[in-house]
XYZ file of N, CA and C in Angstrom:
408
model
N -24.417 -4.735 -10.953
C -24.184 -5.886 -9.984
C -24.916 -6.818 -9.653
N -24.058 -8.456 -9.742
C -25.056 -9.547 -8.900
C -24.260 -9.602 -7.629
N -25.719 -9.738 -6.794
C -24.945 -9.786 -5.132
C -24.129 -11.237 -4.861
N -24.439 -12.229 -5.899
C -23.428 -13.675 -5.676
C -21.760 -13.021 -6.243
N -21.791 -11.799 -7.387
C -20.385 -11.984 -7.597
C -19.729 -10.600 -6.855
N -20.781 -10.032 -5.806
C -19.667 -8.866 -5.208
C -19.588 -9.674 -3.793
N -20.147 -10.931 -3.404
C -20.102 -11.162 -1.830
C -19.261 -12.460 -2.037
N -18.776 -12.658 -3.128
C -17.807 -14.042 -3.210
C -15.983 -13.642 -3.094
N -15.305 -13.959 -2.250
C -13.633 -13.301 -2.411
C -12.778 -14.202 -3.154
N -11.808 -13.511 -3.759
C -10.920 -14.360 -5.047
C -10.124 -14.288 -4.256
N -8.640 -14.914 -5.110
C -7.333 -14.800 -3.930
C -6.670 -13.605 -4.085
N -6.454 -12.838 -5.549
C -6.088 -11.422 -5.490
C -6.475 -10.586 -4.068
N -8.079 -10.492 -4.291
C -9.065 -9.552 -3.216
C -8.261 -10.296 -1.813
N -8.603 -11.153 -1.349
C -7.842 -11.786 -0.287
C -6.170 -11.215 0.030
N -5.530 -11.260 -1.140
C -4.172 -11.411 -1.056
C -3.976 -9.922 -0.556
N -4.976 -8.827 -1.450
C -4.734 -7.112 -1.320
C -5.030 -7.153 0.360
N -6.007 -7.534 0.870
C -6.740 -7.243 2.450
C -5.383 -7.665 3.025
N -4.933 -8.839 2.693
C -3.593 -9.365 3.393
C -2.284 -8.295 3.361
N -2.028 -7.843 2.211
C -1.053 -6.780 2.122
C -1.200 -5.675 3.100
N -2.671 -4.824 2.820
C -3.071 -3.861 3.452
C -3.003 -3.904 5.147
N -3.435 -5.456 5.737
C -3.553 -6.023 7.188
C -1.632 -5.768 7.589
N -1.164 -6.196 6.488
C 0.415 -6.469 7.348
C 1.072 -5.239 7.282
N 0.739 -4.055 6.240
C 1.821 -3.330 5.973
C 0.820 -2.311 7.312
N -0.084 -1.756 7.412
C -0.982 -1.059 8.296
C -0.627 -1.824 9.688
N -0.575 -2.642 9.786
C -0.082 -3.170 11.494
C 1.225 -2.565 11.518
N 2.343 -2.579 10.607
C 3.416 -2.303 10.496
C 3.678 -0.992 10.451
N 3.202 -0.568 9.878
C 2.909 1.649 9.860
C 2.689 1.644 11.188
N 1.776 1.314 12.329
C 1.608 1.480 13.894
C 2.615 0.912 14.857
N 2.844 -0.287 14.094
C 4.146 -0.779 15.216
C 5.584 -0.584 14.873
N 5.731 -0.131 13.500
C 7.487 0.536 13.772
C 7.021 2.037 12.670
N 6.471 3.049 12.934
C 6.721 4.016 12.163
C 7.666 5.017 11.613
N 8.556 4.491 12.369
C 9.688 5.172 12.321
C 10.284 4.646 11.214
N 10.079 3.508 10.194
C 10.452 2.922 8.986
C 9.894 3.657 7.769
N 8.811 4.342 8.583
C 7.854 4.958 7.077
C 8.099 6.348 6.974
N 8.512 6.958 8.517
C 8.454 8.531 8.473
C 9.442 9.312 7.458
N 10.952 8.384 6.867
C 11.781 9.157 6.033
C 10.882 9.462 4.633
N 10.191 8.263 4.446
C 9.857 8.671 3.246
C 8.581 9.454 3.027
N 7.795 10.111 4.167
C 6.657 10.800 3.972
C 7.298 12.518 3.420
N 6.354 12.606 2.469
C 6.880 14.302 1.521
C 7.368 15.438 3.155
N 8.111 15.914 2.380
C 8.800 17.035 3.731
C 6.950 18.153 3.432
N 6.558 17.978 2.504
C 6.147 19.277 2.652
C 4.641 18.919 3.643
N 4.476 17.885 3.964
C 3.621 17.085 5.024
C 4.033 17.367 6.345
N 3.014 17.948 7.349
C 3.513 17.998 8.642
C 3.579 17.247 9.657
N 4.445 16.615 10.376
C 4.392 15.535 11.304
C 4.649 14.190 10.296
N 5.365 13.878 10.330
C 5.498 12.545 9.203
C 5.003 11.353 10.254
N 4.869 11.406 11.645
C 4.359 10.311 12.445
C 2.846 10.361 12.553
N 2.123 11.443 12.418
C 0.640 11.325 12.055
C 0.487 10.983 10.752
N 1.244 11.091 10.040
C 0.779 10.939 8.390
C 1.051 9.043 8.570
N 2.061 8.983 9.025
C 2.214 7.423 9.029
C 1.308 6.238 9.677
N 0.643 7.090 10.599
C -0.445 6.354 11.558
C -1.524 6.561 11.158
N -1.898 7.614 9.984
C -2.991 7.528 9.958
C -3.287 6.759 8.484
N -2.064 6.759 7.670
C -2.299 5.689 6.320
C -2.379 4.609 6.839
N -1.706 4.039 8.279
C -1.568 2.771 9.079
C -3.031 2.241 9.043
N -3.894 3.225 9.561
C -5.355 2.765 9.733
C -5.962 2.598 8.958
N -5.645 3.824 7.865
C -6.843 3.784 6.405
C -6.369 2.072 5.868
N -4.709 1.991 5.695
C -4.973 0.561 5.327
C -5.338 -0.441 5.903
N -5.474 -0.556 7.506
C -6.185 -1.626 7.535
C -7.617 -1.577 7.749
N -8.071 -0.522 8.020
C -9.492 -0.017 7.401
C -10.019 -0.485 5.955
N -9.387 -0.432 5.089
C -9.501 -0.517 3.587
C -9.598 -2.330 3.592
N -8.397 -2.831 3.985
C -8.600 -4.236 4.101
C -9.448 -5.228 5.065
N -10.270 -4.520 6.152
C -10.877 -5.325 6.367
C -12.448 -4.883 5.855
N -12.643 -3.310 5.037
C -13.770 -3.568 4.102
C -13.913 -4.236 3.247
N -13.059 -4.575 2.552
C -12.877 -5.181 0.868
C -12.994 -6.519 1.676
N -12.787 -7.083 3.133
C -13.316 -9.029 3.027
C -14.721 -8.644 3.284
N -15.963 -7.509 3.279
C -16.987 -7.961 3.699
C -17.834 -7.466 2.482
N -18.590 -8.231 1.865
C -19.415 -7.605 0.739
C -20.414 -6.668 0.842
N -20.643 -6.484 1.791
C -21.104 -5.096 2.397
C -20.421 -3.980 1.957
N -19.301 -3.636 2.504
C -18.139 -2.536 2.466
C -17.188 -3.023 1.080
N -17.169 -4.243 0.681
C -16.251 -4.223 -0.559
C -16.297 -3.069 -1.404
N -17.074 -2.623 -2.022
C -17.287 -1.221 -3.278
C -16.422 0.045 -2.825
N -17.104 0.099 -1.689
C -16.375 1.572 -1.078
C -15.068 1.450 -0.818
N -14.641 0.296 0.060
C -13.289 -0.178 0.062
C -12.640 -0.563 -1.242
N -13.174 -0.746 -1.983
C -12.582 -1.001 -2.982
C -11.328 0.297 -3.674
N -12.719 1.416 -3.963
C -12.702 2.727 -4.308
C -11.796 3.356 -3.713
N -11.729 3.450 -1.922
C -10.981 3.848 -1.428
C -9.380 3.049 -1.249
N -9.400 1.594 -1.477
C -7.903 0.897 -1.503
C -7.374 1.460 -2.613
N -8.200 1.929 -3.912
C -7.608 2.163 -5.384
C -6.839 3.525 -4.783
N -7.548 4.629 -4.231
C -7.292 5.811 -4.008
C -6.443 6.187 -2.983
N -5.907 4.906 -2.073
C -4.993 4.814 -0.999
C -3.645 4.688 -2.290
N -3.944 3.838 -2.487
C -2.599 3.227 -3.569
C -1.703 4.092 -4.863
N -2.859 4.816 -4.763
C -2.252 5.865 -5.858
C -1.864 7.121 -4.936
N -2.260 7.119 -4.007
C -1.871 8.462 -2.596
C -0.629 7.964 -2.274
N -0.382 6.745 -1.827
C 1.158 6.508 -1.303
C 2.167 6.356 -2.052
N 2.052 6.096 -3.555
C 2.617 5.769 -4.510
C 4.093 7.044 -4.763
N 3.758 7.823 -4.500
C 4.617 9.343 -4.150
C 5.704 9.159 -3.287
N 5.472 8.255 -2.039
C 6.488 7.753 -0.983
C 6.741 6.591 -1.573
N 6.632 5.464 -2.257
C 7.229 4.520 -2.440
C 8.115 4.803 -3.948
N 7.942 5.833 -4.408
C 9.395 6.398 -5.233
C 9.895 6.964 -4.449
N 9.802 8.323 -3.449
C 10.388 8.325 -2.689
C 11.427 7.648 -1.634
N 10.718 6.287 -1.418
C 11.492 5.037 -1.171
C 12.897 4.534 -1.930
N 12.351 4.740 -3.273
C 13.493 4.114 -4.352
C 14.672 5.123 -4.325
N 13.942 6.111 -4.244
C 15.447 7.592 -4.730
C 15.887 7.304 -3.490
N 15.565 7.293 -2.390
C 16.493 7.583 -1.324
C 17.035 6.189 -1.413
N 16.650 4.761 -1.225
C 17.525 3.645 -1.449
C 18.542 3.295 -2.769
N 18.238 4.188 -3.675
C 19.030 4.383 -4.283
C 20.403 5.378 -4.548
N 20.150 6.326 -3.555
C 21.100 7.210 -3.094
C 22.357 6.261 -1.955
N 21.408 5.844 -1.192
C 22.183 5.059 -0.572
C 23.230 4.052 -0.639
N 22.423 3.087 -1.621
C 23.511 1.924 -2.661
C 24.304 2.806 -3.442
N 24.186 3.840 -3.640
C 25.010 4.435 -4.355
C 26.639 4.668 -3.191
N 26.284 5.159 -2.492
C 26.803 5.558 -1.297
C 27.746 4.673 -0.497
N 26.635 3.324 -0.185
C 27.409 2.550 0.763
C 27.549 1.682 -0.230
N 27.461 1.166 -1.771
C 27.797 0.458 -2.596
C 28.173 -1.329 -1.970
N 26.815 -1.938 -1.205
C 27.688 -3.060 -0.702
C 26.065 -3.978 -1.508
N 26.025 -5.255 -0.713
C 24.714 -5.574 -1.849
C 23.749 -5.915 -1.314
N 23.816 -5.712 0.621
C 22.503 -5.581 0.862
C 21.428 -4.684 0.344
N 22.514 -2.954 0.727
C 22.084 -1.932 0.259
C 21.436 -2.125 -1.635
N 22.423 -2.547 -2.403
C 21.919 -2.748 -3.517
C 20.802 -3.614 -3.812
N 20.308 -4.579 -2.689
C 19.342 -5.434 -3.031
C 18.193 -4.971 -3.010
N 17.953 -4.160 -1.884
C 16.967 -2.916 -1.083
C 16.740 -2.464 -2.135
N 17.712 -1.661 -2.340
C 17.221 -0.678 -4.230
C 16.634 -1.353 -5.038
N 16.965 -2.873 -5.367
C 16.119 -3.771 -6.431
C 14.789 -3.490 -6.230
N 14.802 -3.747 -4.921
C 13.597 -4.280 -4.388
C 12.467 -3.335 -4.254
N 12.682 -1.844 -4.018
C 12.309 -0.876 -3.985
C 11.941 -0.694 -5.467
N 12.617 -0.921 -6.180
C 12.173 -0.704 -8.047
C 11.405 -1.809 -8.394
N 11.191 -2.790 -8.075
C 10.342 -4.001 -8.784
C 9.286 -3.591 -8.106
N 9.013 -3.025 -6.730
C 8.067 -2.914 -6.054
C 6.367 -2.189 -6.730
N 7.451 -1.179 -7.320
C 6.833 -0.109 -8.036
C 5.783 -0.258 -9.164
N 6.100 -1.120 -10.405
C 5.170 -1.342 -11.008
C 4.325 -2.759 -10.524
N 3.906 -3.250 -9.142
C 3.249 -4.128 -8.539
C 2.227 -3.421 -8.122
N 2.056 -2.383 -7.712
C 1.245 -0.763 -7.345
C 0.300 -0.535 -8.535
N 0.231 -0.988 -10.031
C -0.655 -1.545 -10.788
C -2.081 -2.558 -10.555
N -1.121 -3.735 -10.616
C -2.332 -4.968 -10.692
C -2.923 -4.735 -8.992
N -2.582 -4.068 -7.669
C -2.904 -3.742 -6.789
C -4.044 -2.995 -6.893
N -3.620 -1.518 -7.676
C -4.791 -0.801 -8.445
C -6.273 -1.729 -9.108
N -5.808 -2.128 -10.022
C -6.575 -2.622 -10.785
C -7.622 -4.030 -9.700
N -7.032 -4.722 -8.618
C -8.151 -5.255 -8.042
C -8.927 -4.313 -7.070
N -8.339 -3.746 -6.614
C -9.001 -2.416 -5.879
C -10.199 -1.940 -6.603
N -9.536 -1.525 -8.220
C -10.918 -0.962 -8.578
C -11.842 -2.041 -9.513
N -11.601 -3.179 -8.987
C -12.349 -4.522 -9.276
C -13.111 -4.270 -8.458
N -13.167 -4.439 -7.341
C -13.499 -4.465 -6.314
C -14.365 -3.456 -6.092
N -14.409 -2.100 -5.915
C -15.237 -1.044 -6.263
C -15.915 -1.100 -7.349
N -16.078 -1.525 -8.630
C -17.100 -1.994 -8.917
C -18.008 -2.929 -8.824
N -17.909 -3.654 -7.551
C -18.739 -4.832 -7.728
C -18.470 -6.056 -8.625
N -17.213 -6.322 -9.016
C -17.295 -7.690 -10.190
C -16.217 -8.317 -9.547
N -16.076 -8.263 -8.328
C -15.218 -9.624 -7.927
C -15.851 -10.973 -8.187
N -14.603 -11.949 -8.452
C -15.236 -13.334 -7.954
C -14.935 -13.928 -9.692
């Protein structure tokens, strides 16, 4: 791994960090938005949401600094894999609501949650690339 390649930021990495910062902040400011998608097997949904929000913010900040980028990249990939079931649950719940309400707004939200699922893969790839120290 060259120091030069691991010290430069690129747009995908900055974008991932920005997404994590935004989402992590939202987890802390409006945790009630995320509580319904916490798997029921986990205790204390509020605590799970808060911890995941802090994890997103820590990962974001780690991705932005060359000395912490590798570990933050690996942690970010793990976090994205870890929250994927909650994103699937959000889509399932949104689909049920859309079917029940049959409004354009509920159908649009459902479509958005579905469209978001395959976007996890490119984010995981960016995180893994950072974890290998090959950013730039």
